[in-house]
Coordinates of C-alpha atoms and ligand atoms in Angstrom, one line a residue:
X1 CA -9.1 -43.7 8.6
X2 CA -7.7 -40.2 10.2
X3 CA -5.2 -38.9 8.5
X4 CA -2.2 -37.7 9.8
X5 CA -2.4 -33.7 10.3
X6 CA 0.7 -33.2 7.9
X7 CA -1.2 -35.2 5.2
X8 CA -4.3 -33.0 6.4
X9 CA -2.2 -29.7 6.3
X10 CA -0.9 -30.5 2.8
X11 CA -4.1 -31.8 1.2
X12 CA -6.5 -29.3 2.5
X13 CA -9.6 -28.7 1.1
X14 CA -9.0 -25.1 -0.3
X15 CA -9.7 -23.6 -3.5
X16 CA -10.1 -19.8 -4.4
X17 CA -13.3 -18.5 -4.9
X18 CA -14.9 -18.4 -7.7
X19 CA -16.7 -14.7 -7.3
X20 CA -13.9 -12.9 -5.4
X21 CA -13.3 -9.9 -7.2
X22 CA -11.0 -7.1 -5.5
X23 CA -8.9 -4.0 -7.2
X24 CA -5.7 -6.2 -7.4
X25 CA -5.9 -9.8 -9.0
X26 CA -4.8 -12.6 -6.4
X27 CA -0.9 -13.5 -6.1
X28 CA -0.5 -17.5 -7.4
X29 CA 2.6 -19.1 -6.6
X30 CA 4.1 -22.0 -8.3
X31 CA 7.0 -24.2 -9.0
X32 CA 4.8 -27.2 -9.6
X33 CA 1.7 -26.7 -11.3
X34 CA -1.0 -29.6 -10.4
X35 CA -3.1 -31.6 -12.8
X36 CA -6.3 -32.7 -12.6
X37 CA -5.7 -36.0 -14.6
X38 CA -3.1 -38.0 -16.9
X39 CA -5.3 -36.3 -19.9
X40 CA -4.9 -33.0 -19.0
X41 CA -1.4 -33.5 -18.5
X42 CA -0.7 -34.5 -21.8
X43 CA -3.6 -31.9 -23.4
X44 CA -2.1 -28.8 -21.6
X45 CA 0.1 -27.2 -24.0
X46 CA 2.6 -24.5 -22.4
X47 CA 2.5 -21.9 -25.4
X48 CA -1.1 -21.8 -25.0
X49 CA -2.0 -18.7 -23.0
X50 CA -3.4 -20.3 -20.0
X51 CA -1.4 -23.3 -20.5
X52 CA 0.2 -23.7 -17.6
X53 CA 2.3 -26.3 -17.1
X54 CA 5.2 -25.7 -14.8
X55 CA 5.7 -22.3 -12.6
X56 CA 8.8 -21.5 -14.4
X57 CA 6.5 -20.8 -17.5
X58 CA 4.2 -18.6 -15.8
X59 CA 1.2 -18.3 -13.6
X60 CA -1.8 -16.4 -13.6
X61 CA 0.0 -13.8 -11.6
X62 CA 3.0 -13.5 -14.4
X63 CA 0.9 -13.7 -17.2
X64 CA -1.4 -10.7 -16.2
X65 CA 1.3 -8.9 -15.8
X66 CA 2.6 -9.4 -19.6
X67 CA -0.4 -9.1 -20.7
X68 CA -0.7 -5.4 -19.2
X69 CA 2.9 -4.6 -20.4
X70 CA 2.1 -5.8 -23.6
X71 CA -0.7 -3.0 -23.1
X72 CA 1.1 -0.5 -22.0
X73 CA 3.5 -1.1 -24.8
X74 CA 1.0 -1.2 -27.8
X75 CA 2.1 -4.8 -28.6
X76 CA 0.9 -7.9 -28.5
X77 CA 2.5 -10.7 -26.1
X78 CA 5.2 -10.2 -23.5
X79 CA 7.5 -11.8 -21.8
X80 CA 9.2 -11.4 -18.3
X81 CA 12.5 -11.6 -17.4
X82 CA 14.1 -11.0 -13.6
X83 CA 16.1 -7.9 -15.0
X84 CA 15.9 -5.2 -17.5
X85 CA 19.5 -6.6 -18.5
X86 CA 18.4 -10.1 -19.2
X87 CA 15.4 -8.7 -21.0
X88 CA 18.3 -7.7 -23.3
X89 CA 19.9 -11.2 -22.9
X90 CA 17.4 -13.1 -24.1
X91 CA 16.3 -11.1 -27.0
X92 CA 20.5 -11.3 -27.8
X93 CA 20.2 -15.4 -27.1
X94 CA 17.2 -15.8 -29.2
X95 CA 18.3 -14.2 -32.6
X96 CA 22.0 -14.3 -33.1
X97 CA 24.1 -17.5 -33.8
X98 CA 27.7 -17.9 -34.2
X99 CA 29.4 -15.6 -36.8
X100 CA 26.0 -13.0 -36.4
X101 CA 27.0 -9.6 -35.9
X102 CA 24.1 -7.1 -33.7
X103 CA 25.1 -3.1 -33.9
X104 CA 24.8 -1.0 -30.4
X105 CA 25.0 2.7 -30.4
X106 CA 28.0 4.4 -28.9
X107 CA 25.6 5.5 -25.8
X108 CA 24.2 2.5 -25.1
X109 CA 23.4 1.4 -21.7
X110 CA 27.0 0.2 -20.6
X111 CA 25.8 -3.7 -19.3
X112 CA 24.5 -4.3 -23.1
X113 CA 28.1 -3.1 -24.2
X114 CA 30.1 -5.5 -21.9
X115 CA 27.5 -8.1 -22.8
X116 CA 28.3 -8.0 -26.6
X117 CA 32.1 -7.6 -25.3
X118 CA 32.6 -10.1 -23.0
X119 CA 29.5 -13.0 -22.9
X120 CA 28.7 -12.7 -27.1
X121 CA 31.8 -12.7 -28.6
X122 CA 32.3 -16.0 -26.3
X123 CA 29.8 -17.6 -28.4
X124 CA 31.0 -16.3 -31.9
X125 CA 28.5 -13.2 -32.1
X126 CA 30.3 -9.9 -32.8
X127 CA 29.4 -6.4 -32.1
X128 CA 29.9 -2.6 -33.8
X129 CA 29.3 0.3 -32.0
X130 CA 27.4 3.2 -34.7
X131 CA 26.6 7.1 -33.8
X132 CA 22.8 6.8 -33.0
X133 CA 23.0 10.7 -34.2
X134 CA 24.1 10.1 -37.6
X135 CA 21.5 7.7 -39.6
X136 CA 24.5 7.3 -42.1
X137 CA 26.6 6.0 -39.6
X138 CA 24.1 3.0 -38.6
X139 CA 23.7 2.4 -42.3
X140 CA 27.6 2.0 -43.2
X141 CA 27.9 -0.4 -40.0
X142 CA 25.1 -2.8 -41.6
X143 CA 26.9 -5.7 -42.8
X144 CA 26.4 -9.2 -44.5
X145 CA 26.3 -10.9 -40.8
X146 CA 24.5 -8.4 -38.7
X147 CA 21.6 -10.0 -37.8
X148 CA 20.0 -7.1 -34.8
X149 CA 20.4 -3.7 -34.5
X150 CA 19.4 -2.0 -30.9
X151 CA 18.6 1.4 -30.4
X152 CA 18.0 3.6 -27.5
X153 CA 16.3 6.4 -27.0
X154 CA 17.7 8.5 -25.7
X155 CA 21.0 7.3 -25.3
X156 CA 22.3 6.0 -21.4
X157 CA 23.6 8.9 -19.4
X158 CA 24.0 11.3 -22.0
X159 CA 20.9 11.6 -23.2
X160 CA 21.1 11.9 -26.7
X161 CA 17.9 11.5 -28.7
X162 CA 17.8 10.0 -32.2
X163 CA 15.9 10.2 -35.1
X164 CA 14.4 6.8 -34.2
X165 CA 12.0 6.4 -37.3
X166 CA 15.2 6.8 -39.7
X167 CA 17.3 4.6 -37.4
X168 CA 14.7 1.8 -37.7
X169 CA 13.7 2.5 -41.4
X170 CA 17.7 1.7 -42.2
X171 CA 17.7 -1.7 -40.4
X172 CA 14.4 -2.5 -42.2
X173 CA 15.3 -1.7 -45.6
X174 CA 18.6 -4.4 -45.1
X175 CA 15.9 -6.8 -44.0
X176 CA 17.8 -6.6 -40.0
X177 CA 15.4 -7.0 -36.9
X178 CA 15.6 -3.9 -34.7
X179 CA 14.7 -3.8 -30.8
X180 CA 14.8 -1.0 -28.6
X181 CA 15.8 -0.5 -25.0
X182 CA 12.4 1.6 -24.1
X183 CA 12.9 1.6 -20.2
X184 CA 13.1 5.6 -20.3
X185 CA 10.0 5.8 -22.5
X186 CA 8.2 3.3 -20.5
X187 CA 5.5 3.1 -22.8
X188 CA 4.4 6.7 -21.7
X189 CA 6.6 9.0 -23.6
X190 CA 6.1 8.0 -27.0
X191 CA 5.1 4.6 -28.8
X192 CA 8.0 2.4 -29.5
X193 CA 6.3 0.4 -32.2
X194 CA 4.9 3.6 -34.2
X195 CA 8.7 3.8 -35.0
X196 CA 8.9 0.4 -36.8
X197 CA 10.5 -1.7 -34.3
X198 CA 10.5 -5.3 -34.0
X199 CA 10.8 -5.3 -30.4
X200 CA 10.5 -3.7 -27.5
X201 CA 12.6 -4.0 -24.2
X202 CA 11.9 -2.4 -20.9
X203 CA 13.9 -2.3 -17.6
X204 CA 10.3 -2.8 -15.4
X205 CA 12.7 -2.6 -13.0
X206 CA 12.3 1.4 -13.3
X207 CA 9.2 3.2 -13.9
X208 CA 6.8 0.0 -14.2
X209 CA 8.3 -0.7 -10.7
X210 CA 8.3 2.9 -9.3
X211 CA 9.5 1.4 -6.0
X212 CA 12.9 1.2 -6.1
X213 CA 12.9 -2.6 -4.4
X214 CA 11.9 -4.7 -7.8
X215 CA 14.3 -6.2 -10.5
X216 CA 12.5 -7.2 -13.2
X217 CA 12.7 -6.6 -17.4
X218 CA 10.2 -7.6 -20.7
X219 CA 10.3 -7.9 -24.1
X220 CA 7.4 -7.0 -25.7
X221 CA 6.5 -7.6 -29.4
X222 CA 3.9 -7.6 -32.5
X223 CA 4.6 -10.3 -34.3
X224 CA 3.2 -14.1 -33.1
X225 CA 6.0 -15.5 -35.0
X226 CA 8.6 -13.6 -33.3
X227 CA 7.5 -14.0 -29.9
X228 CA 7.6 -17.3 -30.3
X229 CA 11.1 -18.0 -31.2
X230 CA 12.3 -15.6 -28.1
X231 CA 9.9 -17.4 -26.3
X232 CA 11.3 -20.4 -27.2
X233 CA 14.7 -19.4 -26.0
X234 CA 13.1 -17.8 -22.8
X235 CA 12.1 -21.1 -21.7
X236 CA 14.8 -23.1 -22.0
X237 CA 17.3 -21.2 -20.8
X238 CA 15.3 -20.6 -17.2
X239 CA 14.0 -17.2 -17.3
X240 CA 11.2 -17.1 -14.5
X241 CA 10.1 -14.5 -12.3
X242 CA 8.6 -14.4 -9.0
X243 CA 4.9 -14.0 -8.3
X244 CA 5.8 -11.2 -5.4
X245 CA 7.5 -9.4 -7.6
X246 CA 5.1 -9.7 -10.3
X247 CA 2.8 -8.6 -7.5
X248 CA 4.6 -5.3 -6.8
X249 CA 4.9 -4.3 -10.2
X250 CA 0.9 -5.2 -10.7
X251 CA 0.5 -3.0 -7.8
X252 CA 2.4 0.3 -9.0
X253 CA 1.0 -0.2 -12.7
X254 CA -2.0 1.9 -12.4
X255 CA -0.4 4.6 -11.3
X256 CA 2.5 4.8 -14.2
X257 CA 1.9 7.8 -16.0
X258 CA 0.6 9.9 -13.1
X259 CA 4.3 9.1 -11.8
X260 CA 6.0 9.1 -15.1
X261 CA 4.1 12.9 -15.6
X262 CA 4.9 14.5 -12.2
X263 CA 9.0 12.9 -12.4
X264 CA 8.9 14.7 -15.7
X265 CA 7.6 18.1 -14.2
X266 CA 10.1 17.4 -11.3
X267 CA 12.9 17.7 -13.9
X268 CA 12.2 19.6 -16.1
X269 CA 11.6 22.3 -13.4
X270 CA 15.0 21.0 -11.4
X271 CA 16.9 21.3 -14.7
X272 CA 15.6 24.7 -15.5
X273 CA 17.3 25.8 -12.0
X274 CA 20.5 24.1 -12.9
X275 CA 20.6 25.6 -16.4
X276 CA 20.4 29.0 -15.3
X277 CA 23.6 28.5 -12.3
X278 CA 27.1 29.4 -13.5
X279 CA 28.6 26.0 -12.4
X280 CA 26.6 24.2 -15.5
X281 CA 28.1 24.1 -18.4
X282 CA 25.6 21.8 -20.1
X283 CA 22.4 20.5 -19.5
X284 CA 21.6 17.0 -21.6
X285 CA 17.9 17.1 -21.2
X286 CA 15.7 16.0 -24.7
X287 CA 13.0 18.2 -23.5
X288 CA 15.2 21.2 -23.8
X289 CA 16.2 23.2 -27.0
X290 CA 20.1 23.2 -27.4
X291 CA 20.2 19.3 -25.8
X292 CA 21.3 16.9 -28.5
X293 CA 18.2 15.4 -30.8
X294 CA 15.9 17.8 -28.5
X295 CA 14.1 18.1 -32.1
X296 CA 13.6 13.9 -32.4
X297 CA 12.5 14.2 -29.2
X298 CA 10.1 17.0 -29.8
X299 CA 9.0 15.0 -32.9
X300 CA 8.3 11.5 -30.9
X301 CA 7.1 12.0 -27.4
X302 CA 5.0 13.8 -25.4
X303 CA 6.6 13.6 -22.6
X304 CA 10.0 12.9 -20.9
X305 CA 11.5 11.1 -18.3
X306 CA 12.7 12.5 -14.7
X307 CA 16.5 11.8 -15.9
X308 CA 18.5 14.2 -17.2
X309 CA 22.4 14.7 -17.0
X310 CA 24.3 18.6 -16.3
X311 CA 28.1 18.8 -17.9
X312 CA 29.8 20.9 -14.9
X313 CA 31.9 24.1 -16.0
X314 CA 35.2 22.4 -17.1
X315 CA 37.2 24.7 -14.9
X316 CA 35.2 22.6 -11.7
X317 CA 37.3 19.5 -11.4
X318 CA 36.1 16.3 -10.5
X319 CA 37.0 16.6 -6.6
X320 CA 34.7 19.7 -6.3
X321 CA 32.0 17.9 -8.0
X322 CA 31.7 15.0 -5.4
X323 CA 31.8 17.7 -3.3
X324 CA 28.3 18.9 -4.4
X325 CA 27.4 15.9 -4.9
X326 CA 28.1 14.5 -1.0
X327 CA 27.0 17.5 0.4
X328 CA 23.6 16.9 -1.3
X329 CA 21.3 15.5 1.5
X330 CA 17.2 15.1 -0.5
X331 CA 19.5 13.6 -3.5
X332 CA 21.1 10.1 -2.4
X333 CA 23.9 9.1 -4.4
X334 CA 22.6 5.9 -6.6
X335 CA 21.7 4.1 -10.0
X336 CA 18.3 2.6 -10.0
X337 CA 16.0 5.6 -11.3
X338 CA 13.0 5.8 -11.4
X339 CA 11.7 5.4 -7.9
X340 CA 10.6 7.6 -5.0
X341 CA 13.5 8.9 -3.9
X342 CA 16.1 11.7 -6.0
X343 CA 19.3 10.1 -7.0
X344 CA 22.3 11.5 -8.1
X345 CA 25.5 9.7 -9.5
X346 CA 29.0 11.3 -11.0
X347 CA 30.0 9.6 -14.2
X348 CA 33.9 9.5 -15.2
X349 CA 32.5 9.8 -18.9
X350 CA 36.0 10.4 -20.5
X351 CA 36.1 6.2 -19.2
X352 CA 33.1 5.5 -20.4
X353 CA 33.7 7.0 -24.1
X354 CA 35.9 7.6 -26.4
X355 CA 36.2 10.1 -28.1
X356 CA 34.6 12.2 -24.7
X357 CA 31.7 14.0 -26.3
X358 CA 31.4 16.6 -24.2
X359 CA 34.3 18.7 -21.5
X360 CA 33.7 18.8 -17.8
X361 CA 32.3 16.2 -15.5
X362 CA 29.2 14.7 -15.9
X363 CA 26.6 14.2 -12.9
X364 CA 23.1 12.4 -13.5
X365 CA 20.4 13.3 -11.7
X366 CA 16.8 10.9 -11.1
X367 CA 13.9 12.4 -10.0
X368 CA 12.0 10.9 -7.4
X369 CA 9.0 12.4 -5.6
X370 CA 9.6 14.8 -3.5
X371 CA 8.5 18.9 -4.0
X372 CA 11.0 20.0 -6.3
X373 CA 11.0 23.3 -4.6
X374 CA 12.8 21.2 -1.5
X375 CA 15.1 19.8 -4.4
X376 CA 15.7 22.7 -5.5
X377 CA 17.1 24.2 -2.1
X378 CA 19.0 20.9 -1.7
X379 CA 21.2 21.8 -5.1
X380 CA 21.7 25.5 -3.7
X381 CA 23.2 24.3 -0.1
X382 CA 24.9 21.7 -1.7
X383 CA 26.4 24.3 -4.7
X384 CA 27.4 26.5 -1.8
X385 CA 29.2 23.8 0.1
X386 CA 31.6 23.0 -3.0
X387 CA 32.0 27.0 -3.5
X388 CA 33.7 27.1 -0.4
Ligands
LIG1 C1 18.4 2.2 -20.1 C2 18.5 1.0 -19.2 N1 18.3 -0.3 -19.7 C3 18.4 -1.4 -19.0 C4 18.7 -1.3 -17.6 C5 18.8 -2.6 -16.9 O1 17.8 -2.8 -16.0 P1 18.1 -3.8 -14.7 O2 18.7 -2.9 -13.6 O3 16.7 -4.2 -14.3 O4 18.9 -4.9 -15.1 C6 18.9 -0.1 -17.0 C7 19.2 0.0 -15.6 O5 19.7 1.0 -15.1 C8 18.8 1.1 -17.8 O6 19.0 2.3 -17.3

């Protein structure tokens, strides 16, 4: 009997083949995942690594593309997450209970701040901000409940660089898991786990990415035993990603560091000029002496980020500085770094923190890929126009 051409559309008699090889693995989509029999749908175990079960747990896409983070990383297994932010969700869901305590530093990335603020302390889970810069200070905040301790390195926006190892060494000796929110070392800059850390988070969504049109985090660790009880948490509380995404991310991958590398010479060459104008006040760059931790930083990496912040003169108020900043026409006013185009945003920083560590108004500035002498002459026009 003929079917009918739905049926025949449906039940086509595809398959992949077997001795395709190309530069970029194939792109496999699932919500259901099909069986062959009823004994291999009871046999196939979803932990396994090719135990795939249900597309929500991962496809052959997905899991090469933890796999190669977990490379890039140093560790072992990795998970993905559809944000850098819910990367740092899920490691928050998975290892603190009701009347834990975890310890942010004062610069952390602001979402992980109103996180702990608003979504933890719903659930019973309390949080202490410590001074990243002042090993002391994380060591005094260590308490009978806290249960994590995140560091960043180096802190969001203004850039302060800590003396990881020490950080991590004074979780470790209270016997308190430590995880670090790597995104602007992207696994290029320096190794997170030579520091000691438990765990290691990125924001893919940045360099990994490098497009600027992805959203996607992971949470890389060492330990099998660790993994597994984030991965645990990961699955039942619905943390998939798409297999186009993971497919753009796979994509830009190879060329990571050639891209991390040239952002970095971008900046630091870009920050250079801005240092040397009379409208700075401060650059907040790790790769340069006189920026805080620039010696942690020196110690740790080998190379840095195209993401540095400049402290305007504090006799330049606020309403000059968006000046520059929309008469700037190469830089485009946004937050996402990391991608190919040169970003800029003004931060209020005296809201953001408290006490303000530094006078004058902040701007950040992302490097993207353009010639930096073009950057360059975009920051002179635009340092003209708010002269005026
Ligand atoms: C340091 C850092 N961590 C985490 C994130 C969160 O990443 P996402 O935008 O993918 O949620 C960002 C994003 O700006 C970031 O800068």
């Amino acid at each position: 009997m003929t079917r009918d051409i739905s049926t025949r559309l449906v039940h086509h008699a595809y398959r992949p083949p077997a001795d395709f090889e190309a530069p970029q693995i194939g792109v496999h989509k699932a919500s259901t995942v099909i069986f062959k029999d009823t004994a291999s749908l009871r046999a196939r175990d979803w932990r396994q690594k090719n135990g795939y079960t249900y597309g929500l747990h991962g496809t052959p896409t997905t899991f090469s593309l933890e796999e190669r983070i977990a490379t890039l990383e140093g560790g072992l297994q990795t998970l993905l997450v559809p944000s850098g932010l819910a990367a740092i969700a899920v490691v928050n869901m998975a290892l603190l209970s009701q009347g834990d305590e975890v310890l942010l530093p004062d610069n952390v990335y602001g979402p992980s701040r109103e996180l702990a603020r608003h979504e933890l302390a719903r659930f019973g889970i309390a949080h202490r901000l410590y001074d990243p810069m002042d090993v002391a200070s994380l060591a005094a905040a260590i308490g009978e409940r806290t249960r994590l301790v995140w560091v960043e390195a180096p802190g969001s926006v203004t850039m302060e660089f800590p003396d990881l190892r020490s950080l991590v060494a004074a979780a470790r000796t209270r016997g308190v898991t430590t995880a670090i929110d790597n995104t602007w070392g992207a696994g290029i800059a320096f190794d997170a786990f030579e520091t000691g850390v438990d765990i290691s988070m990125q924001a893919l969504t940045k360099y990994p990415s490098g497009g600027g049109d992805v959203l996607m985090g992971s949470v890389t660790t060492r330990d099998p035993a660790l993994h597994e009880r984030i991965k645990l948490s990961h699955m039942r509380t619905g943390w998939g990603v798409a297999a186009n995404d993971a497919e753009l991310v796979l994509r830009s991958l190879p060329s990571i560091a050639l891209r991390y590398r040239s952002q970095d010479a971008t900046g630091r060459e870009v920050a250079r000029w801005l240092a040397s104008r009379a409208e700075i006040g401060r650059l907040l760059h790790p790769a340069f002496a006189g920026s805080p931790g620039h010696e942690h930083w020196a110690a740790t990496c080998s190379a840095a980020a195209g993401l540095f912040s400049v402290m305007f003169d504090p006799a330049i108020d606020s309403v000059a500085v968006d000046r520059f900043v929309d008469a700037l026409k190469l830089f485009r006013i946004g937050y996402s770094w990391a991608g190919p185009c040169s970003l800029v945003v003004p931060y209020d920083l005296p809201a953001m923190r408290k006490p303000t560590p530094y006078p004058g108004t902040l701007v950040r500035f992302s490097m993207g890929l353009e010639a930096p002498a073009d950057l360059v002459n975009d920051l002179e026009q635009a340092l003209v126009k708010m002269n005026r």
